[in-house]
CSV table of C-alpha atoms in Angstrom, one decimal:
chain,number,residue,atom,x,y,z
A,1139,UNK,CA,-11.7,-70.9,41.4
A,1140,UNK,CA,-13.7,-74.3,41.9
A,1141,UNK,CA,-13.0,-74.3,45.5
A,1142,UNK,CA,-14.2,-70.8,45.9
A,1143,UNK,CA,-17.5,-71.7,44.4
A,1144,UNK,CA,-17.7,-74.7,46.7
A,1145,UNK,CA,-17.2,-72.8,49.7
A,1146,UNK,CA,-19.7,-70.2,48.7
A,1147,UNK,CA,-22.1,-72.9,48.0
A,1148,UNK,CA,-21.7,-74.9,51.1
A,1149,UNK,CA,-22.1,-71.6,53.3
A,1150,UNK,CA,-25.1,-70.5,51.6
A,1151,UNK,CA,-26.9,-73.6,51.2
A,1152,UNK,CA,-28.6,-73.7,54.8
A,1153,UNK,CA,-29.8,-70.1,54.0
A,1154,UNK,CA,-31.0,-70.9,50.6
A,1155,UNK,CA,-32.7,-74.2,51.8
A,1156,UNK,CA,-34.9,-71.8,54.3
A,1157,UNK,CA,-35.9,-69.9,51.2
A,1158,UNK,CA,-36.7,-73.0,49.4
A,1159,UNK,CA,-38.9,-74.2,52.1
A,1160,UNK,CA,-40.7,-70.9,51.9
A,1161,UNK,CA,-41.1,-71.2,48.2
A,1162,UNK,CA,-42.4,-74.8,48.6
A,1163,UNK,CA,-44.9,-73.6,51.4
A,1164,UNK,CA,-46.2,-70.6,49.3
A,1165,UNK,CA,-46.6,-72.7,46.2
A,1166,UNK,CA,-48.6,-75.4,48.0
A,1167,UNK,CA,-50.8,-73.1,49.6
A,1168,UNK,CA,-51.5,-71.3,46.4
A,1169,UNK,CA,-52.1,-74.6,44.5
A,1170,UNK,CA,-54.5,-76.0,47.1
A,1171,UNK,CA,-56.5,-72.6,47.9
A,1172,UNK,CA,-56.4,-71.7,44.3
A,1173,UNK,CA,-57.8,-74.9,43.3
A,1174,UNK,CA,-60.5,-74.8,45.6
A,1175,UNK,CA,-61.7,-71.4,44.6
A,1176,UNK,CA,-61.1,-72.1,41.0
A,1177,UNK,CA,-63.0,-75.3,41.0
A,1178,UNK,CA,-65.9,-73.8,42.4
A,1179,UNK,CA,-65.9,-71.0,39.8
A,1180,UNK,CA,-65.2,-73.3,37.0
A,1181,UNK,CA,-68.1,-75.4,38.0
A,1182,UNK,CA,-70.4,-72.7,38.3
A,1183,UNK,CA,-69.3,-71.3,34.8
A,1184,UNK,CA,-69.7,-74.8,33.2
A,1185,UNK,CA,-73.2,-74.9,34.3
A,1186,UNK,CA,-74.1,-71.5,32.8
A,1187,UNK,CA,-75.7,-70.1,36.0
A,1188,UNK,CA,-77.3,-66.7,35.2
A,1189,UNK,CA,-75.5,-63.6,36.6
A,1190,UNK,CA,-72.9,-65.7,38.4
A,1191,UNK,CA,-71.2,-66.9,35.1
A,1192,UNK,CA,-70.8,-63.4,33.8
A,1193,UNK,CA,-69.6,-62.0,37.2
A,1194,UNK,CA,-67.0,-64.9,37.4
A,1195,UNK,CA,-66.2,-64.4,33.6
A,1196,UNK,CA,-65.3,-60.8,34.5
A,1197,UNK,CA,-63.1,-62.0,37.4
A,1198,UNK,CA,-61.3,-64.4,35.2
A,1199,UNK,CA,-60.7,-61.7,32.5
A,1200,UNK,CA,-59.4,-59.1,35.1
A,1201,UNK,CA,-57.0,-61.7,36.6
A,1202,UNK,CA,-55.7,-62.8,33.1
A,1203,UNK,CA,-55.6,-59.4,31.8
A,1204,UNK,CA,-53.2,-57.9,34.2
A,1205,UNK,CA,-49.6,-59.0,35.2
A,1206,UNK,CA,-49.1,-60.8,38.5
A,1207,UNK,CA,-46.8,-58.1,39.7
A,1208,UNK,CA,-49.6,-55.4,39.4
A,1209,UNK,CA,-52.0,-57.8,41.3
A,1210,UNK,CA,-49.5,-58.1,43.9
A,1211,UNK,CA,-49.2,-54.5,44.3
A,1212,UNK,CA,-53.0,-54.2,44.5
A,1213,UNK,CA,-53.3,-56.8,47.2
A,1214,UNK,CA,-50.3,-55.2,49.0
A,1215,UNK,CA,-50.8,-51.4,48.7
A,1216,UNK,CA,-54.4,-50.7,47.6
A,1217,UNK,CA,-56.5,-53.1,49.7
A,1218,UNK,CA,-55.0,-52.4,53.1
A,1219,UNK,CA,-55.5,-48.7,52.2
A,1220,UNK,CA,-59.3,-49.3,51.9
A,1221,UNK,CA,-59.8,-48.9,55.7
A,1222,UNK,CA,-61.6,-52.2,56.0
A,1223,UNK,CA,-60.0,-53.8,59.1
A,1224,UNK,CA,-59.7,-57.2,57.7
A,1225,UNK,CA,-58.0,-56.2,54.5
A,1226,UNK,CA,-55.1,-54.5,56.4
A,1227,UNK,CA,-53.2,-57.6,56.3
A,1228,UNK,CA,-49.2,-57.9,56.5
A,1229,UNK,CA,-47.2,-58.7,53.4
A,1230,UNK,CA,-47.1,-62.4,53.8
A,1231,UNK,CA,-50.9,-62.7,53.8
A,1232,UNK,CA,-51.2,-60.3,51.0
A,1233,UNK,CA,-48.7,-62.4,49.0
A,1234,UNK,CA,-50.5,-65.7,49.9
A,1235,UNK,CA,-53.9,-64.3,49.0
A,1236,UNK,CA,-52.7,-62.7,45.7
A,1237,UNK,CA,-51.1,-65.9,44.5
A,1238,UNK,CA,-54.1,-68.0,45.5
A,1239,UNK,CA,-56.5,-65.6,43.7
A,1240,UNK,CA,-54.2,-65.4,40.6
A,1241,UNK,CA,-54.1,-69.4,40.5
A,1242,UNK,CA,-58.0,-69.7,40.8
A,1243,UNK,CA,-58.3,-67.8,37.6
A,1244,UNK,CA,-56.5,-70.5,35.7
A,1245,UNK,CA,-58.0,-73.4,37.6
A,1246,UNK,CA,-61.5,-72.1,36.8
A,1247,UNK,CA,-60.8,-72.2,33.0
A,1248,UNK,CA,-59.3,-75.7,33.1
A,1249,UNK,CA,-62.2,-77.1,35.3
A,1250,UNK,CA,-64.9,-75.5,33.1
A,1251,UNK,CA,-63.0,-76.8,29.9
A,1252,UNK,CA,-62.9,-80.4,31.4
A,1253,UNK,CA,-66.5,-80.5,32.5
A,1254,UNK,CA,-67.4,-79.4,29.0
A,1255,UNK,CA,-65.2,-82.1,27.5
A,1256,UNK,CA,-67.2,-84.9,29.0
A,1257,UNK,CA,-69.2,-86.2,26.1
A,1258,UNK,CA,-72.9,-84.9,26.3
A,1259,UNK,CA,-74.3,-88.4,26.1
A,1260,UNK,CA,-73.1,-89.0,29.7
A,1261,UNK,CA,-75.0,-86.2,31.0
A,1262,UNK,CA,-78.2,-87.1,29.0
A,1263,UNK,CA,-78.1,-90.6,30.1
A,1264,UNK,CA,-77.9,-89.5,33.7
A,1265,UNK,CA,-80.8,-87.3,33.0
A,1266,UNK,CA,-82.8,-90.2,31.6
A,1267,UNK,CA,-82.0,-92.3,34.9
A,1268,UNK,CA,-83.7,-89.4,36.7
A,1269,UNK,CA,-80.7,-87.8,38.3
A,1270,UNK,CA,-80.7,-84.2,39.4
A,1271,UNK,CA,-78.3,-81.6,38.2
A,1272,UNK,CA,-76.2,-82.0,41.3
A,1273,UNK,CA,-76.3,-85.9,41.2
A,1274,UNK,CA,-75.2,-85.8,37.6
A,1275,UNK,CA,-72.3,-83.5,38.3
A,1276,UNK,CA,-71.1,-85.4,41.5
A,1277,UNK,CA,-71.5,-89.0,40.1
A,1278,UNK,CA,-71.0,-88.8,36.5
A,1279,UNK,CA,-69.3,-85.5,35.1
A,1280,UNK,CA,-66.8,-84.7,37.8
A,1281,UNK,CA,-65.2,-88.2,38.1
A,1282,UNK,CA,-64.6,-88.3,34.3
A,1283,UNK,CA,-63.6,-84.5,34.2
A,1284,UNK,CA,-61.0,-84.9,37.0
A,1285,UNK,CA,-58.6,-87.0,34.8
A,1286,UNK,CA,-58.8,-84.4,32.1
A,1287,UNK,CA,-57.6,-81.8,34.4
A,1288,UNK,CA,-54.4,-83.3,35.5
A,1289,UNK,CA,-52.2,-82.3,32.6
A,1290,UNK,CA,-53.1,-78.7,32.4
A,1291,UNK,CA,-53.2,-78.6,36.3
A,1292,UNK,CA,-49.6,-79.6,36.3
A,1293,UNK,CA,-48.8,-76.8,34.0
A,1294,UNK,CA,-50.4,-74.3,36.3
A,1295,UNK,CA,-48.5,-75.8,39.3
A,1296,UNK,CA,-45.2,-74.9,37.5
A,1297,UNK,CA,-46.4,-71.4,36.5
A,1298,UNK,CA,-47.3,-70.9,40.2
A,1299,UNK,CA,-43.9,-72.0,41.5
A,1300,UNK,CA,-42.1,-69.7,39.0
A,1301,UNK,CA,-44.5,-66.8,40.0
A,1302,UNK,CA,-43.6,-67.1,43.7
A,1303,UNK,CA,-40.2,-65.5,42.7
A,1304,UNK,CA,-42.2,-62.2,42.1
A,1305,UNK,CA,-43.1,-62.3,45.8
A,1306,UNK,CA,-39.6,-61.3,46.7
A,1307,UNK,CA,-40.6,-57.9,45.6
A,1308,UNK,CA,-42.8,-57.4,48.7
A,1309,UNK,CA,-40.1,-58.9,51.0
A,1310,UNK,CA,-41.3,-62.5,51.4
A,1311,UNK,CA,-38.1,-64.6,52.3
A,1312,UNK,CA,-38.6,-67.2,49.6
A,1313,UNK,CA,-35.7,-68.6,47.4
A,1314,UNK,CA,-35.2,-65.4,45.1
A,1315,UNK,CA,-35.2,-63.1,48.2
A,1316,UNK,CA,-32.8,-65.2,50.2
A,1317,UNK,CA,-30.6,-65.1,46.9
A,1318,UNK,CA,-30.7,-61.4,46.9
A,1319,UNK,CA,-29.8,-61.2,50.5
A,1320,UNK,CA,-26.8,-63.8,49.9
A,1321,UNK,CA,-25.4,-61.4,47.3
A,1322,UNK,CA,-25.0,-58.7,50.0
A,1323,UNK,CA,-22.5,-61.3,51.5
A,1324,UNK,CA,-20.9,-62.2,48.4
A,1325,UNK,CA,-21.3,-59.2,46.2
A,1326,UNK,CA,-18.6,-60.3,43.6
A,1327,UNK,CA,-20.5,-63.5,42.8
A,1328,UNK,CA,-23.9,-62.2,41.8
A,1329,UNK,CA,-24.0,-64.3,38.6
A,1330,UNK,CA,-23.0,-67.5,40.4
A,1331,UNK,CA,-25.6,-67.1,43.3
A,1332,UNK,CA,-28.4,-66.4,40.6
A,1333,UNK,CA,-27.3,-69.5,38.8
A,1334,UNK,CA,-27.6,-71.5,42.0
A,1335,UNK,CA,-30.9,-70.2,42.5
A,1336,UNK,CA,-31.9,-71.0,39.0
A,1337,UNK,CA,-30.6,-74.5,39.4
A,1338,UNK,CA,-32.8,-74.9,42.6
A,1339,UNK,CA,-35.9,-73.8,40.9
A,1340,UNK,CA,-35.1,-76.1,38.0
A,1341,UNK,CA,-34.8,-79.1,40.4
A,1342,UNK,CA,-38.3,-78.4,41.8
A,1343,UNK,CA,-40.0,-77.4,38.4
A,1344,UNK,CA,-38.6,-79.9,35.9
A,1345,UNK,CA,-39.9,-83.1,37.4
A,1346,UNK,CA,-43.4,-81.5,37.5
A,1347,UNK,CA,-42.9,-80.5,33.7
A,1348,UNK,CA,-42.0,-84.1,32.9
A,1349,UNK,CA,-45.0,-85.3,34.8
A,1350,UNK,CA,-47.3,-82.9,33.0
A,1351,UNK,CA,-46.0,-84.2,29.6
A,1352,UNK,CA,-46.4,-87.8,30.7
A,1353,UNK,CA,-49.9,-87.1,31.8
A,1354,UNK,CA,-50.6,-85.5,28.6
A,1355,UNK,CA,-49.8,-88.6,26.6
A,1356,UNK,CA,-51.7,-90.8,29.1
A,1357,UNK,CA,-54.8,-88.8,29.1
A,1358,UNK,CA,-54.6,-88.1,25.3
A,1359,UNK,CA,-54.2,-91.9,24.6
A,1360,UNK,CA,-57.2,-92.7,26.9
A,1361,UNK,CA,-59.3,-90.3,25.1
A,1362,UNK,CA,-58.9,-91.9,21.7
A,1363,UNK,CA,-60.6,-95.0,23.2
A,1364,UNK,CA,-63.8,-93.1,23.9
A,1365,UNK,CA,-66.2,-93.8,21.0
A,1366,UNK,CA,-68.3,-90.6,21.6
B,651,UNK,CA,-68.2,-36.7,41.4
B,652,UNK,CA,-66.6,-35.3,44.5
B,653,UNK,CA,-67.1,-38.5,46.4
B,654,UNK,CA,-64.9,-40.2,43.9
B,655,UNK,CA,-61.9,-38.0,44.7
B,656,UNK,CA,-61.6,-39.6,48.0
B,657,UNK,CA,-61.1,-43.1,46.5
B,658,UNK,CA,-59.5,-42.3,43.2
B,659,UNK,CA,-58.3,-38.8,42.5
B,660,UNK,CA,-58.1,-38.5,38.8
B,661,UNK,CA,-56.6,-35.1,39.1
B,662,UNK,CA,-53.5,-36.7,40.4
B,663,UNK,CA,-53.6,-39.3,37.7
B,664,UNK,CA,-53.9,-36.3,35.2
B,665,UNK,CA,-50.7,-34.6,36.5
B,666,UNK,CA,-48.8,-37.8,35.9
B,667,UNK,CA,-50.3,-38.6,32.5
B,668,UNK,CA,-47.2,-37.7,30.7
B,669,UNK,CA,-45.1,-40.4,32.8
B,670,UNK,CA,-47.9,-42.8,32.3
B,671,UNK,CA,-47.6,-42.3,28.5
B,672,UNK,CA,-43.8,-42.7,28.6
B,673,UNK,CA,-44.1,-45.8,30.5
B,674,UNK,CA,-46.9,-47.2,28.2
B,675,UNK,CA,-44.7,-46.6,25.2
B,676,UNK,CA,-41.7,-48.2,26.7
B,677,UNK,CA,-43.9,-51.2,27.5
B,678,UNK,CA,-45.2,-51.4,24.0
B,679,UNK,CA,-41.6,-50.9,22.7
B,680,UNK,CA,-40.1,-53.7,24.9
B,681,UNK,CA,-42.9,-56.1,24.1
B,682,UNK,CA,-42.9,-55.3,20.3
B,683,UNK,CA,-39.1,-55.6,19.8
B,684,UNK,CA,-39.1,-58.8,22.0
B,685,UNK,CA,-42.0,-60.3,20.0
B,686,UNK,CA,-40.3,-59.9,16.6
B,687,UNK,CA,-37.0,-61.2,18.0
B,688,UNK,CA,-38.6,-64.1,19.9
B,689,UNK,CA,-40.5,-65.2,16.7
B,690,UNK,CA,-37.2,-65.2,14.8
B,691,UNK,CA,-35.3,-67.0,17.4
B,692,UNK,CA,-38.6,-69.3,18.1
B,693,UNK,CA,-38.6,-70.3,14.5
B,694,UNK,CA,-35.1,-71.6,14.7
B,695,UNK,CA,-35.9,-73.3,18.1
B,696,UNK,CA,-38.7,-75.0,16.3
B,697,UNK,CA,-36.5,-76.1,13.3
B,698,UNK,CA,-33.8,-77.4,15.7
B,699,UNK,CA,-36.5,-79.4,17.8
B,700,UNK,CA,-37.9,-81.0,14.6
B,701,UNK,CA,-34.3,-81.9,13.3
B,702,UNK,CA,-33.3,-85.4,13.4
B,703,UNK,CA,-29.8,-84.6,14.2
B,704,UNK,CA,-29.2,-84.9,17.9
B,705,UNK,CA,-26.4,-82.5,17.9
B,706,UNK,CA,-28.7,-79.7,16.9
B,707,UNK,CA,-31.8,-81.1,18.9
B,708,UNK,CA,-30.2,-81.8,22.3
B,709,UNK,CA,-28.7,-78.4,23.3
B,710,UNK,CA,-31.9,-76.7,22.2
B,711,UNK,CA,-34.0,-79.1,24.3
B,712,UNK,CA,-31.8,-78.2,27.2
B,713,UNK,CA,-32.2,-74.5,26.6
B,714,UNK,CA,-36.1,-74.8,26.3
B,715,UNK,CA,-36.2,-77.0,29.6
B,716,UNK,CA,-34.2,-74.4,31.4
B,717,UNK,CA,-36.4,-71.7,30.4
B,718,UNK,CA,-39.6,-73.4,31.2
B,719,UNK,CA,-38.5,-74.7,34.6
B,720,UNK,CA,-37.0,-71.3,36.1
B,721,UNK,CA,-38.7,-68.1,36.8
B,722,UNK,CA,-38.5,-65.1,34.5
B,723,UNK,CA,-37.5,-62.9,37.2
B,724,UNK,CA,-34.3,-65.1,37.8
B,725,UNK,CA,-33.7,-65.2,34.1
B,726,UNK,CA,-33.9,-61.4,34.0
B,727,UNK,CA,-31.2,-61.2,36.8
B,728,UNK,CA,-29.0,-63.7,34.9
B,729,UNK,CA,-29.1,-61.6,31.7
B,730,UNK,CA,-28.8,-58.5,33.5
B,731,UNK,CA,-25.6,-59.7,35.5
B,732,UNK,CA,-24.4,-62.3,33.0
B,733,UNK,CA,-24.6,-60.8,29.6
B,734,UNK,CA,-22.0,-57.9,30.2
B,735,UNK,CA,-19.6,-60.7,31.1
B,736,UNK,CA,-20.3,-62.7,28.1
B,737,UNK,CA,-20.6,-59.9,25.6
B,738,UNK,CA,-18.3,-56.9,26.0
B,739,UNK,CA,-20.5,-54.7,23.9
B,740,UNK,CA,-23.4,-55.2,26.5
B,741,UNK,CA,-21.3,-53.2,29.1
B,742,UNK,CA,-22.5,-50.0,27.3
B,743,UNK,CA,-26.1,-51.1,27.0
B,744,UNK,CA,-29.0,-49.3,28.9
B,745,UNK,CA,-31.5,-51.3,31.0
B,746,UNK,CA,-34.0,-51.5,28.1
B,747,UNK,CA,-31.6,-53.6,26.0
B,748,UNK,CA,-31.1,-56.1,28.7
B,749,UNK,CA,-34.9,-56.2,29.3
B,750,UNK,CA,-35.5,-56.9,25.7
B,751,UNK,CA,-32.7,-59.6,25.7
B,752,UNK,CA,-34.2,-61.4,28.7
B,753,UNK,CA,-37.8,-61.2,27.5
B,754,UNK,CA,-36.6,-62.6,24.0
B,755,UNK,CA,-34.7,-65.4,25.6
B,756,UNK,CA,-37.5,-66.3,27.7
B,757,UNK,CA,-40.3,-66.0,25.1
B,758,UNK,CA,-38.5,-67.8,22.2
B,759,UNK,CA,-38.9,-71.4,23.6
B,760,UNK,CA,-42.7,-70.8,24.1
B,761,UNK,CA,-43.0,-69.5,20.5
B,762,UNK,CA,-40.9,-72.1,19.2
B,763,UNK,CA,-43.0,-74.9,20.9
B,764,UNK,CA,-46.1,-73.2,19.2
B,765,UNK,CA,-44.5,-73.1,15.8
B,766,UNK,CA,-43.2,-76.8,16.0
B,767,UNK,CA,-46.8,-77.8,17.1
B,768,UNK,CA,-48.2,-76.0,14.0
B,769,UNK,CA,-45.7,-77.6,11.6
B,770,UNK,CA,-46.3,-80.9,13.0
B,771,UNK,CA,-50.2,-80.6,12.8
B,772,UNK,CA,-49.9,-80.4,9.0
B,773,UNK,CA,-51.2,-83.9,7.9
B,774,UNK,CA,-48.5,-86.1,6.5
B,775,UNK,CA,-50.6,-86.7,3.4
B,776,UNK,CA,-50.1,-83.1,2.4
B,777,UNK,CA,-46.3,-83.4,2.4
B,778,UNK,CA,-46.5,-86.9,0.7
B,779,UNK,CA,-48.7,-85.2,-2.1
B,780,UNK,CA,-46.2,-82.4,-2.5
B,781,UNK,CA,-43.5,-84.9,-2.8
B,782,UNK,CA,-45.5,-86.9,-5.5
B,783,UNK,CA,-45.9,-83.9,-7.5
B,784,UNK,CA,-42.1,-83.4,-7.5
B,785,UNK,CA,-41.7,-80.5,-5.0
B,786,UNK,CA,-38.5,-80.0,-3.1
B,787,UNK,CA,-38.0,-79.3,0.6
B,788,UNK,CA,-38.1,-75.5,0.0
B,789,UNK,CA,-41.1,-75.7,-2.2
B,790,UNK,CA,-43.0,-78.0,0.2
B,791,UNK,CA,-42.3,-75.7,3.1
B,792,UNK,CA,-43.1,-72.5,1.0
B,793,UNK,CA,-46.5,-73.7,-0.7
B,794,UNK,CA,-47.8,-76.5,1.4
B,795,UNK,CA,-46.5,-76.8,5.1
B,796,UNK,CA,-46.1,-73.2,6.2
B,797,UNK,CA,-49.4,-71.8,5.0
B,798,UNK,CA,-51.3,-74.4,6.7
B,799,UNK,CA,-49.0,-74.2,9.9
B,800,UNK,CA,-49.7,-70.5,10.0
B,801,UNK,CA,-53.4,-70.9,10.4
B,802,UNK,CA,-52.7,-73.3,13.2
B,803,UNK,CA,-50.1,-71.2,15.0
B,804,UNK,CA,-51.6,-67.7,14.8
B,805,UNK,CA,-54.3,-67.9,17.5
B,806,UNK,CA,-51.8,-69.4,20.0
B,807,UNK,CA,-49.1,-66.9,19.0
B,808,UNK,CA,-51.6,-64.2,19.8
B,809,UNK,CA,-52.2,-65.6,23.2
B,810,UNK,CA,-48.4,-65.9,23.8
B,811,UNK,CA,-48.1,-62.1,22.9
B,812,UNK,CA,-50.4,-61.3,25.6
B,813,UNK,CA,-48.3,-63.2,28.1
B,814,UNK,CA,-45.2,-61.3,26.8
B,815,UNK,CA,-46.8,-57.9,27.3
B,816,UNK,CA,-47.8,-58.8,30.8
B,817,UNK,CA,-44.3,-60.1,31.4
B,818,UNK,CA,-42.8,-56.7,30.4
B,819,UNK,CA,-44.2,-55.5,33.9
B,820,UNK,CA,-41.0,-57.5,35.5
B,821,UNK,CA,-38.7,-55.0,33.7
B,822,UNK,CA,-39.6,-52.4,36.3
B,823,UNK,CA,-37.5,-54.5,38.8
B,824,UNK,CA,-34.3,-53.7,36.7
B,825,UNK,CA,-35.3,-50.2,36.6
B,826,UNK,CA,-36.6,-50.0,33.1
B,827,UNK,CA,-39.2,-47.1,33.0
B,828,UNK,CA,-42.1,-49.0,31.7
B,829,UNK,CA,-45.8,-48.7,32.5
B,830,UNK,CA,-45.8,-50.4,36.0
B,831,UNK,CA,-42.7,-48.2,36.8
B,832,UNK,CA,-45.0,-45.1,36.2
B,833,UNK,CA,-47.3,-46.3,38.7
B,834,UNK,CA,-44.6,-47.0,41.3
B,835,UNK,CA,-43.3,-43.6,40.8
B,836,UNK,CA,-46.6,-41.9,41.5
B,837,UNK,CA,-46.9,-44.1,44.6
B,838,UNK,CA,-43.5,-43.3,45.9
B,839,UNK,CA,-44.0,-39.5,45.2
B,840,UNK,CA,-47.5,-39.0,46.5
B,841,UNK,CA,-48.3,-42.2,48.3
B,842,UNK,CA,-51.4,-42.8,46.6
B,843,UNK,CA,-51.8,-46.6,46.0
B,844,UNK,CA,-55.3,-46.3,44.5
B,845,UNK,CA,-54.4,-43.9,41.8
B,846,UNK,CA,-51.0,-45.5,41.1
B,847,UNK,CA,-51.9,-49.2,40.9
B,848,UNK,CA,-55.5,-49.3,39.8
B,849,UNK,CA,-54.5,-47.1,37.0
B,850,UNK,CA,-51.8,-49.5,35.6
B,851,UNK,CA,-54.2,-52.2,36.4
B,852,UNK,CA,-56.8,-50.6,34.1
B,853,UNK,CA,-54.1,-49.9,31.4
B,854,UNK,CA,-53.1,-53.6,31.1
B,855,UNK,CA,-56.6,-54.6,31.0
B,856,UNK,CA,-57.4,-52.1,28.1
B,857,UNK,CA,-54.2,-53.7,26.2
B,858,UNK,CA,-55.6,-57.3,27.0
B,859,UNK,CA,-59.0,-56.4,25.8
B,860,UNK,CA,-57.4,-55.0,22.4
B,861,UNK,CA,-55.7,-58.4,22.0
B,862,UNK,CA,-58.7,-60.5,22.9
B,863,UNK,CA,-60.8,-58.8,20.1
B,864,UNK,CA,-57.8,-59.3,17.7
B,865,UNK,CA,-57.6,-62.9,18.6
B,866,UNK,CA,-61.4,-63.3,18.2
B,867,UNK,CA,-61.2,-61.6,14.9
B,868,UNK,CA,-58.5,-63.8,13.7
B,869,UNK,CA,-60.2,-67.0,14.8
B,870,UNK,CA,-63.1,-65.9,12.8
B,871,UNK,CA,-61.0,-65.0,9.7
B,872,UNK,CA,-59.2,-68.3,9.9
B,873,UNK,CA,-62.4,-70.2,10.1
B,874,UNK,CA,-63.1,-69.2,6.5
B,875,UNK,CA,-62.5,-71.5,3.6
B,876,UNK,CA,-59.1,-72.9,2.3
B,877,UNK,CA,-57.1,-72.7,5.4
B,878,UNK,CA,-57.5,-76.0,7.3
B,879,UNK,CA,-57.0,-78.8,5.1
B,880,UNK,CA,-59.0,-81.8,6.2
B,881,UNK,CA,-57.4,-85.3,6.4
């Protein structure tokens, strides 16, 4: 029995490794692209820019109020159907864009929260020194807010890794999809193969979760030192 | 309104209204049943996590870590293919039961963490005070800890419920006919992506809006007197 599982594992491992690399790649692209878009939106929202703040608020609510699976279908089926040439993308681009946009909605709220958590006195002191709004943000607020974003951003990163599994639905050859294809080769070992897949996801996510918990304690401890 | 028909033909949606309603009712059933079951299981998880006995705490910690570090979709597959092997009764289950089982197992650790944090947030002085007036464990929980923990857990539990409702969309993959499946059905029969997927997106948004308003109402209600003890 054990030998059988061992031979399945060793024959599938190179194939699953390919899938893991794609999962790694998609999750990295999504966290980087999503963070860039999200940081911009979060900063704008924290500064209460008229009109833009409410437009971005709507953007965040739409992305948070619908399941990622439905968003993926919209990016995969609806947008290429609009007839706009640059939106008629292939499934891989649709998947990457959908996941990045989804990520940005979570990052935006984290960034907004972190900027607002920096004590007001900091901004007031910078104003007293004659700094402009952008200078205050760049030299005073952002460096302090950045630290506060680390624990929740690690949580978002885990969420993204887990969401990449859903991309298997539109045929992206990531880990879950490779697992499904493997089952065609070993139809009797469905459960074992999904267990193996779950284990590989666990190896990727668990260290990030531990880091998130560690960072939470660090940032939490540092904050109590602040007198404001 | 005829220009709208090119982009969004609501007449087609009207033809499928019965299917959408059927899907929506299955979505709400799956979410509702999983919510109740995961609150029960989550309370047990919270009590185990708070327990000082390692033999109780360690296995539950492992379960929580596994759920948090693996994708829901993979968990759904594991339950769908694994449960019939473990539980002979499950062989006669329909897909909905597997979906509810998977969602419950997935949701319970998150609910449990929220409940645990809520119980821990009750100031120690409250428990010491209750001990000082001679209350036993049951009385302390019933009259002192749980009412205060309730106020601290209700808002995040509502948030987690919103996540649970969105997660039911993944049940479409194991062929449960829920709300997303209704959209997929329309698209496969008529090849009208806009009418299919924009409709379900709108439906989920409306559910989310209701939860959002509920959550704001609850926060306002809890902000009243006598809930949060100071100290």
